Amino acid sequence: MAITLTNPAGLPEIDVYRQVSVATGSKLVFVAGQVAWGADGVTVGEGDLAAQVEQCYVNVATALAGVGASFDDVAKLNVHVVDWTPDKMPLLLEGISRASARLGATPVPPATLLGVAALDVPEHLVEVEVTAVID
């Protein structure tokens, strides 16, 4: 495995991600922001943030698998949520939990959560992008 995740002493431990990732692999993988499109290009979970988060993570996993990687190889994750407010956190976490159960993995690399005004189309509520490292 090319990624080691850690919470260095002196930084808070946060359940849903680690503060630092150390990469030792030789290839960088940049996955474009994934929205809640199914393989057919139709939005999954219109109006349902948790369902869209789940689909985004599944799409990221599919993209990673296509190049021989998995969430274990993710060094950094960015989540963009439309009209973010802290009261949406339970729905975000529900979607991540459902994706984790579905994928058999718990993605906890360092992450950045950003509130945005809009995404590519009005029905998309969230977009997830990752950078991975593989040997």
Tab-separated table of N, CA and C in Angstrom:
chain	number	residue	atom	x	y	z
A	1	MET	N	0.850	-1.174	0.000
A	1	MET	CA	0.000	0.000	0.000
A	1	MET	C	0.898	1.240	0.000
A	2	ALA	N	0.578	2.212	-0.836
A	2	ALA	CA	1.411	3.394	-1.011
A	2	ALA	C	1.022	4.554	-0.088
A	3	ILE	N	-0.066	4.412	0.659
A	3	ILE	CA	-0.559	5.508	1.508
A	3	ILE	C	-0.609	5.064	2.971
A	4	THR	N	-0.088	5.899	3.852
A	4	THR	CA	-0.229	5.708	5.291
A	4	THR	C	-0.978	6.917	5.836
A	5	LEU	N	-2.080	6.668	6.523
A	5	LEU	CA	-2.898	7.740	7.101
A	5	LEU	C	-2.603	7.864	8.589
A	6	THR	N	-2.543	9.102	9.080
A	6	THR	CA	-2.195	9.302	10.489
A	6	THR	C	-2.816	10.583	11.033
A	7	ASN	N	-2.927	10.637	12.343
A	7	ASN	CA	-3.303	11.841	13.079
A	7	ASN	C	-2.128	12.190	13.979
A	8	PRO	N	-1.263	13.118	13.562
A	8	PRO	CA	-0.108	13.459	14.385
A	8	PRO	C	-0.515	14.044	15.733
A	9	ALA	N	0.309	13.815	16.734
A	9	ALA	CA	0.084	14.387	18.065
A	9	ALA	C	-0.010	15.902	17.946
A	10	GLY	N	-0.922	16.472	18.684
A	10	GLY	CA	-1.102	17.916	18.678
A	10	GLY	C	-2.207	18.387	17.757
A	11	LEU	N	-2.757	17.483	16.927
A	11	LEU	CA	-3.902	17.803	16.071
A	11	LEU	C	-5.105	17.014	16.549
A	12	PRO	N	-6.308	17.550	16.391
A	12	PRO	CA	-7.489	16.814	16.845
A	12	PRO	C	-7.713	15.548	16.030
A	13	GLU	N	-8.215	14.511	16.694
A	13	GLU	CA	-8.615	13.291	15.989
A	13	GLU	C	-10.071	13.438	15.590
A	14	ILE	N	-10.324	13.258	14.323
A	14	ILE	CA	-11.669	13.402	13.782
A	14	ILE	C	-12.089	12.058	13.203
A	15	ASP	N	-13.261	11.572	13.584
A	15	ASP	CA	-13.684	10.222	13.223
A	15	ASP	C	-13.746	9.968	11.720
A	16	VAL	N	-14.131	10.972	10.933
A	16	VAL	CA	-14.415	10.708	9.524
A	16	VAL	C	-13.217	10.871	8.596
A	17	TYR	N	-12.063	11.323	9.119
A	17	TYR	CA	-10.868	11.380	8.288
A	17	TYR	C	-9.625	11.499	9.148
A	18	ARG	N	-8.473	11.299	8.525
A	18	ARG	CA	-7.186	11.481	9.176
A	18	ARG	C	-6.606	12.821	8.728
A	19	GLN	N	-5.777	13.407	9.542
A	19	GLN	CA	-5.220	14.725	9.253
A	19	GLN	C	-4.135	14.701	8.182
A	20	VAL	N	-3.385	13.598	8.078
A	20	VAL	CA	-2.223	13.547	7.186
A	20	VAL	C	-2.176	12.208	6.457
A	21	SER	N	-1.750	12.258	5.209
A	21	SER	CA	-1.434	11.027	4.489
A	21	SER	C	-0.003	11.132	3.985
A	22	VAL	N	0.714	10.011	4.062
A	22	VAL	CA	2.079	9.943	3.572
A	22	VAL	C	2.086	8.971	2.397
A	23	ALA	N	2.515	9.458	1.241
A	23	ALA	CA	2.518	8.660	0.023
A	23	ALA	C	3.928	8.187	-0.300
A	24	THR	N	4.051	6.908	-0.604
A	24	THR	CA	5.345	6.362	-1.002
A	24	THR	C	5.299	5.724	-2.382
A	25	GLY	N	4.161	5.780	-3.045
A	25	GLY	CA	4.032	5.180	-4.365
A	25	GLY	C	4.696	6.011	-5.439
A	26	SER	N	4.603	5.516	-6.669
A	26	SER	CA	5.312	6.165	-7.768
A	26	SER	C	4.399	6.770	-8.834
A	27	LYS	N	3.094	6.512	-8.753
A	27	LYS	CA	2.160	7.057	-9.733
A	27	LYS	C	1.063	7.837	-9.032
A	28	LEU	N	0.793	9.036	-9.523
A	28	LEU	CA	-0.313	9.835	-9.005
A	28	LEU	C	-1.547	9.587	-9.854
A	29	VAL	N	-2.691	9.481	-9.194
A	29	VAL	CA	-3.970	9.298	-9.876
A	29	VAL	C	-4.870	10.460	-9.471
A	30	PHE	N	-5.335	11.214	-10.442
A	30	PHE	CA	-6.231	12.337	-10.188
A	30	PHE	C	-7.598	11.977	-10.743
A	31	VAL	N	-8.581	11.833	-9.864
A	31	VAL	CA	-9.934	11.495	-10.290
A	31	VAL	C	-10.747	12.782	-10.345
A	32	ALA	N	-11.316	13.061	-11.507
A	32	ALA	CA	-12.159	14.239	-11.676
A	32	ALA	C	-13.309	14.197	-10.680
A	33	GLY	N	-13.819	15.364	-10.337
A	33	GLY	CA	-14.952	15.430	-9.433
A	33	GLY	C	-16.086	14.551	-9.931
A	34	GLN	N	-16.566	13.686	-9.047
A	34	GLN	CA	-17.646	12.767	-9.387
A	34	GLN	C	-18.945	13.257	-8.765
A	35	VAL	N	-19.970	13.339	-9.592
A	35	VAL	CA	-21.296	13.738	-9.139
A	35	VAL	C	-22.178	12.499	-9.090
A	36	ALA	N	-23.449	12.676	-8.779
A	36	ALA	CA	-24.359	11.549	-8.541
A	36	ALA	C	-25.001	11.021	-9.819
A	37	TRP	N	-24.208	10.853	-10.846
A	37	TRP	CA	-24.712	10.208	-12.056
A	37	TRP	C	-24.531	8.711	-11.945
A	38	GLY	N	-25.566	7.973	-12.363
A	38	GLY	CA	-25.410	6.543	-12.523
A	38	GLY	C	-24.659	6.294	-13.820
A	39	ALA	N	-24.341	5.035	-14.105
A	39	ALA	CA	-23.615	4.690	-15.328
A	39	ALA	C	-24.367	5.122	-16.582
A	40	ASP	N	-25.673	5.282	-16.461
A	40	ASP	CA	-26.496	5.694	-17.602
A	40	ASP	C	-26.555	7.211	-17.781
A	41	GLY	N	-25.870	7.958	-16.908
A	41	GLY	CA	-25.856	9.415	-17.009
A	41	GLY	C	-27.050	10.101	-16.371
A	42	VAL	N	-27.884	9.331	-15.682
A	42	VAL	CA	-29.061	9.885	-15.005
A	42	VAL	C	-28.699	10.136	-13.540
A	43	THR	N	-29.134	11.276	-13.002
A	43	THR	CA	-28.848	11.619	-11.612
A	43	THR	C	-29.519	10.637	-10.666
A	44	VAL	N	-28.744	10.129	-9.717
A	44	VAL	CA	-29.239	9.229	-8.678
A	44	VAL	C	-29.576	10.076	-7.455
A	45	GLY	N	-30.728	9.860	-6.860
A	45	GLY	CA	-31.082	10.515	-5.601
A	45	GLY	C	-31.370	11.994	-5.721
A	46	GLU	N	-32.076	12.379	-6.755
A	46	GLU	CA	-32.378	13.804	-6.924
A	46	GLU	C	-33.055	14.359	-5.670
A	47	GLY	N	-32.490	15.427	-5.108
A	47	GLY	CA	-33.044	16.053	-3.908
A	47	GLY	C	-32.652	15.378	-2.604
A	48	ASP	N	-31.851	14.303	-2.657
A	48	ASP	CA	-31.488	13.511	-1.481
A	48	ASP	C	-29.967	13.552	-1.309
A	49	LEU	N	-29.488	14.400	-0.408
A	49	LEU	CA	-28.049	14.585	-0.235
A	49	LEU	C	-27.351	13.277	0.118
A	50	ALA	N	-27.888	12.501	1.050
A	50	ALA	CA	-27.241	11.251	1.456
A	50	ALA	C	-27.108	10.293	0.278
A	51	ALA	N	-28.149	10.152	-0.515
A	51	ALA	CA	-28.105	9.259	-1.682
A	51	ALA	C	-27.074	9.746	-2.696
A	52	GLN	N	-26.987	11.053	-2.870
A	52	GLN	CA	-26.025	11.580	-3.832
A	52	GLN	C	-24.592	11.405	-3.336
A	53	VAL	N	-24.362	11.603	-2.048
A	53	VAL	CA	-23.033	11.378	-1.491
A	53	VAL	C	-22.632	9.925	-1.726
A	54	GLU	N	-23.538	9.004	-1.423
A	54	GLU	CA	-23.257	7.585	-1.631
A	54	GLU	C	-22.874	7.323	-3.084
A	55	GLN	N	-23.644	7.855	-4.029
A	55	GLN	CA	-23.355	7.618	-5.443
A	55	GLN	C	-22.023	8.231	-5.857
A	56	CYS	N	-21.711	9.404	-5.333
A	56	CYS	CA	-20.412	10.030	-5.643
A	56	CYS	C	-19.264	9.127	-5.217
A	57	TYR	N	-19.339	8.603	-3.988
A	57	TYR	CA	-18.278	7.728	-3.496
A	57	TYR	C	-18.200	6.446	-4.315
A	58	VAL	N	-19.336	5.904	-4.708
A	58	VAL	CA	-19.340	4.711	-5.560
A	58	VAL	C	-18.689	5.032	-6.906
A	59	ASN	N	-18.985	6.199	-7.459
A	59	ASN	CA	-18.373	6.588	-8.727
A	59	ASN	C	-16.863	6.763	-8.583
A	60	VAL	N	-16.429	7.355	-7.478
A	60	VAL	CA	-14.988	7.480	-7.235
A	60	VAL	C	-14.356	6.095	-7.172
A	61	ALA	N	-14.982	5.173	-6.441
A	61	ALA	CA	-14.449	3.805	-6.332
A	61	ALA	C	-14.368	3.142	-7.700
A	62	THR	N	-15.368	3.369	-8.543
A	62	THR	CA	-15.369	2.802	-9.895
A	62	THR	C	-14.218	3.377	-10.714
A	63	ALA	N	-14.017	4.694	-10.616
A	63	ALA	CA	-12.914	5.324	-11.343
A	63	ALA	C	-11.571	4.785	-10.858
A	64	LEU	N	-11.408	4.662	-9.545
A	64	LEU	CA	-10.169	4.136	-8.993
A	64	LEU	C	-9.925	2.702	-9.455
A	65	ALA	N	-10.951	1.867	-9.386
A	65	ALA	CA	-10.811	0.469	-9.797
A	65	ALA	C	-10.386	0.367	-11.260
A	66	GLY	N	-10.848	1.312	-12.063
A	66	GLY	CA	-10.504	1.303	-13.483
A	66	GLY	C	-9.020	1.474	-13.762
A	67	VAL	N	-8.272	1.979	-12.772
A	67	VAL	CA	-6.824	2.131	-12.940
A	67	VAL	C	-6.050	1.281	-11.927
A	68	GLY	N	-6.742	0.298	-11.344
A	68	GLY	CA	-6.079	-0.615	-10.419
A	68	GLY	C	-5.872	-0.060	-9.021
A	69	ALA	N	-6.701	0.890	-8.618
A	69	ALA	CA	-6.581	1.510	-7.297
A	69	ALA	C	-7.862	1.306	-6.500
A	70	SER	N	-7.816	1.723	-5.225
A	70	SER	CA	-8.994	1.661	-4.358
A	70	SER	C	-8.921	2.831	-3.383
A	71	PHE	N	-9.901	2.928	-2.491
A	71	PHE	CA	-9.870	3.996	-1.492
A	71	PHE	C	-8.648	3.882	-0.577
A	72	ASP	N	-8.060	2.694	-0.462
A	72	ASP	CA	-6.837	2.551	0.330
A	72	ASP	C	-5.686	3.356	-0.251
A	73	ASP	N	-5.777	3.722	-1.522
A	73	ASP	CA	-4.719	4.452	-2.211
A	73	ASP	C	-4.960	5.960	-2.254
A	74	VAL	N	-6.069	6.411	-1.680
A	74	VAL	CA	-6.425	7.835	-1.744
A	74	VAL	C	-5.602	8.620	-0.725
A	75	ALA	N	-4.920	9.656	-1.235
A	75	ALA	CA	-4.109	10.516	-0.376
A	75	ALA	C	-4.868	11.757	0.058
A	76	LYS	N	-5.830	12.211	-0.748
A	76	LYS	CA	-6.569	13.450	-0.452
A	76	LYS	C	-7.936	13.378	-1.099
A	77	LEU	N	-8.934	13.849	-0.378
A	77	LEU	CA	-10.323	13.827	-0.846
A	77	LEU	C	-10.918	15.212	-0.643
A	78	ASN	N	-11.627	15.717	-1.641
A	78	ASN	CA	-12.326	17.001	-1.545
A	78	ASN	C	-13.807	16.779	-1.814
A	79	VAL	N	-14.636	17.360	-0.971
A	79	VAL	CA	-16.088	17.256	-1.117
A	79	VAL	C	-16.649	18.669	-1.274
A	80	HIS	N	-17.420	18.870	-2.311
A	80	HIS	CA	-18.058	20.159	-2.590
A	80	HIS	C	-19.567	19.969	-2.434
A	81	VAL	N	-20.185	20.727	-1.521
A	81	VAL	CA	-21.618	20.583	-1.255
A	81	VAL	C	-22.314	21.909	-1.557
A	82	VAL	N	-23.383	21.835	-2.334
A	82	VAL	CA	-24.159	23.023	-2.686
A	82	VAL	C	-24.860	23.567	-1.443
A	83	ASP	N	-24.773	24.874	-1.246
A	83	ASP	CA	-25.446	25.566	-0.142
A	83	ASP	C	-25.172	24.909	1.215
A	84	TRP	N	-23.901	24.601	1.462
A	84	TRP	CA	-23.522	23.916	2.703
A	84	TRP	C	-23.882	24.730	3.941
A	85	THR	N	-24.468	24.034	4.909
A	85	THR	CA	-24.661	24.531	6.259
A	85	THR	C	-24.358	23.361	7.192
A	86	PRO	N	-23.889	23.620	8.402
A	86	PRO	CA	-23.528	22.533	9.307
A	86	PRO	C	-24.667	21.552	9.603
A	87	ASP	N	-25.920	21.990	9.480
A	87	ASP	CA	-27.022	21.060	9.748
A	87	ASP	C	-27.127	19.962	8.692
A	88	LYS	N	-26.375	20.064	7.594
A	88	LYS	CA	-26.366	19.014	6.564
A	88	LYS	C	-25.368	17.901	6.884
A	89	MET	N	-24.545	18.093	7.926
A	89	MET	CA	-23.516	17.103	8.264
A	89	MET	C	-24.081	15.700	8.487
A	90	PRO	N	-25.211	15.518	9.203
A	90	PRO	CA	-25.726	14.152	9.371
A	90	PRO	C	-26.041	13.468	8.042
A	91	LEU	N	-26.558	14.203	7.064
A	91	LEU	CA	-26.850	13.609	5.758
A	91	LEU	C	-25.568	13.256	5.020
A	92	LEU	N	-24.562	14.119	5.120
A	92	LEU	CA	-23.270	13.828	4.506
A	92	LEU	C	-22.681	12.561	5.112
A	93	LEU	N	-22.684	12.472	6.433
A	93	LEU	CA	-22.134	11.301	7.109
A	93	LEU	C	-22.944	10.040	6.813
A	94	GLU	N	-24.255	10.180	6.688
A	94	GLU	CA	-25.090	9.025	6.325
A	94	GLU	C	-24.698	8.502	4.950
A	95	GLY	N	-24.514	9.402	4.001
A	95	GLY	CA	-24.118	8.991	2.655
A	95	GLY	C	-22.767	8.311	2.646
A	96	ILE	N	-21.811	8.848	3.409
A	96	ILE	CA	-20.485	8.233	3.497
A	96	ILE	C	-20.590	6.852	4.133
A	97	SER	N	-21.397	6.741	5.187
A	97	SER	CA	-21.582	5.453	5.865
A	97	SER	C	-22.204	4.418	4.929
A	98	ARG	N	-23.215	4.831	4.177
A	98	ARG	CA	-23.857	3.908	3.229
A	98	ARG	C	-22.878	3.486	2.141
A	99	ALA	N	-22.074	4.429	1.649
A	99	ALA	CA	-21.074	4.096	0.630
A	99	ALA	C	-20.033	3.145	1.208
A	100	SER	N	-19.604	3.396	2.445
A	100	SER	CA	-18.612	2.537	3.085
A	100	SER	C	-19.130	1.109	3.191
A	101	ALA	N	-20.379	0.954	3.607
A	101	ALA	CA	-20.975	-0.380	3.725
A	101	ALA	C	-21.073	-1.044	2.353
A	102	ARG	N	-21.481	-0.290	1.377
A	102	ARG	CA	-21.647	-0.822	0.016
A	102	ARG	C	-20.308	-1.221	-0.601
A	103	LEU	N	-19.258	-0.442	-0.319
A	103	LEU	CA	-17.948	-0.684	-0.920
A	103	LEU	C	-17.056	-1.582	-0.075
A	104	GLY	N	-17.449	-1.807	1.188
A	104	GLY	CA	-16.607	-2.600	2.073
A	104	GLY	C	-15.322	-1.875	2.445
A	105	ALA	N	-15.378	-0.557	2.462
A	105	ALA	CA	-14.206	0.268	2.782
A	105	ALA	C	-14.666	1.499	3.535
A	106	THR	N	-13.799	2.005	4.375
A	106	THR	CA	-14.097	3.247	5.081
A	106	THR	C	-13.098	4.298	4.623
A	107	PRO	N	-13.514	5.177	3.691
A	107	PRO	CA	-12.586	6.180	3.188
A	107	PRO	C	-12.341	7.280	4.222
A	108	VAL	N	-11.101	7.354	4.739
A	108	VAL	CA	-10.785	8.347	5.759
A	108	VAL	C	-9.507	9.141	5.458
A	109	PRO	N	-9.182	9.383	4.185
A	109	PRO	CA	-7.992	10.190	3.930
A	109	PRO	C	-8.228	11.630	4.355
A	110	PRO	N	-7.159	12.431	4.431
A	110	PRO	CA	-7.373	13.850	4.695
A	110	PRO	C	-8.409	14.386	3.711
A	111	ALA	N	-9.311	15.210	4.225
A	111	ALA	CA	-10.420	15.682	3.396
A	111	ALA	C	-10.661	17.161	3.619
A	112	THR	N	-11.187	17.781	2.583
A	112	THR	CA	-11.608	19.172	2.664
A	112	THR	C	-13.065	19.234	2.255
A	113	LEU	N	-13.885	19.878	3.058
A	113	LEU	CA	-15.303	20.068	2.768
A	113	LEU	C	-15.515	21.533	2.407
A	114	LEU	N	-16.052	21.754	1.221
A	114	LEU	CA	-16.269	23.110	0.733
A	114	LEU	C	-17.735	23.333	0.390
A	115	GLY	N	-18.278	24.431	0.832
A	115	GLY	CA	-19.605	24.843	0.399
A	115	GLY	C	-19.479	25.614	-0.904
A	116	VAL	N	-20.335	25.302	-1.852
A	116	VAL	CA	-20.312	25.975	-3.151
A	116	VAL	C	-21.709	26.475	-3.488
A	117	ALA	N	-21.782	27.457	-4.381
A	117	ALA	CA	-23.074	28.009	-4.777
A	117	ALA	C	-23.846	27.048	-5.674
A	118	ALA	N	-23.150	26.375	-6.582
A	118	ALA	CA	-23.811	25.485	-7.533
A	118	ALA	C	-22.783	24.532	-8.128
A	119	LEU	N	-23.268	23.470	-8.742
A	119	LEU	CA	-22.429	22.532	-9.477
A	119	LEU	C	-22.846	22.552	-10.949
A	120	ASP	N	-22.504	21.507	-11.691
A	120	ASP	CA	-22.699	21.497	-13.132
A	120	ASP	C	-24.159	21.582	-13.581
A	121	VAL	N	-25.039	20.919	-12.848
A	121	VAL	CA	-26.474	20.977	-13.155
A	121	VAL	C	-27.232	21.174	-11.839
A	122	PRO	N	-28.399	21.788	-11.874
A	122	PRO	CA	-29.112	22.123	-10.632
A	122	PRO	C	-29.443	20.930	-9.734
A	123	GLU	N	-29.639	19.744	-10.299
A	123	GLU	CA	-30.025	18.607	-9.460
A	123	GLU	C	-28.854	17.984	-8.701
A	124	HIS	N	-27.632	18.354	-9.028
A	124	HIS	CA	-26.475	17.814	-8.299
A	124	HIS	C	-26.208	18.635	-7.045
A	125	LEU	N	-26.153	17.935	-5.902
A	125	LEU	CA	-25.981	18.564	-4.599
A	125	LEU	C	-24.568	18.433	-4.057
A	126	VAL	N	-23.788	17.510	-4.629
A	126	VAL	CA	-22.452	17.224	-4.087
A	126	VAL	C	-21.549	16.709	-5.204
A	127	GLU	N	-20.252	16.976	-5.034
A	127	GLU	CA	-19.232	16.478	-5.956
A	127	GLU	C	-18.027	16.065	-5.127
A	128	VAL	N	-17.442	14.899	-5.455
A	128	VAL	CA	-16.310	14.364	-4.697
A	128	VAL	C	-15.163	14.119	-5.660
A	129	GLU	N	-13.975	14.645	-5.312
A	129	GLU	CA	-12.783	14.404	-6.117
A	129	GLU	C	-11.680	13.868	-5.216
A	130	VAL	N	-10.791	13.049	-5.794
A	130	VAL	CA	-9.702	12.481	-5.010
A	130	VAL	C	-8.389	12.512	-5.787
A	131	THR	N	-7.318	12.451	-5.009
A	131	THR	CA	-5.984	12.206	-5.526
A	131	THR	C	-5.495	10.938	-4.840
A	132	ALA	N	-5.008	9.996	-5.641
A	132	ALA	CA	-4.518	8.723	-5.113
A	132	ALA	C	-3.072	8.516	-5.546
A	133	VAL	N	-2.414	7.600	-4.861
A	133	VAL	CA	-1.038	7.244	-5.190
A	133	VAL	C	-0.958	5.740	-5.252
A	134	ILE	N	-0.395	5.223	-6.352
A	134	ILE	CA	-0.230	3.773	-6.508
A	134	ILE	C	1.211	3.482	-6.927
A	135	ASP	N	1.621	2.238	-6.739
A	135	ASP	CA	2.963	1.804	-7.165
A	135	ASP	C	2.942	1.401	-8.629
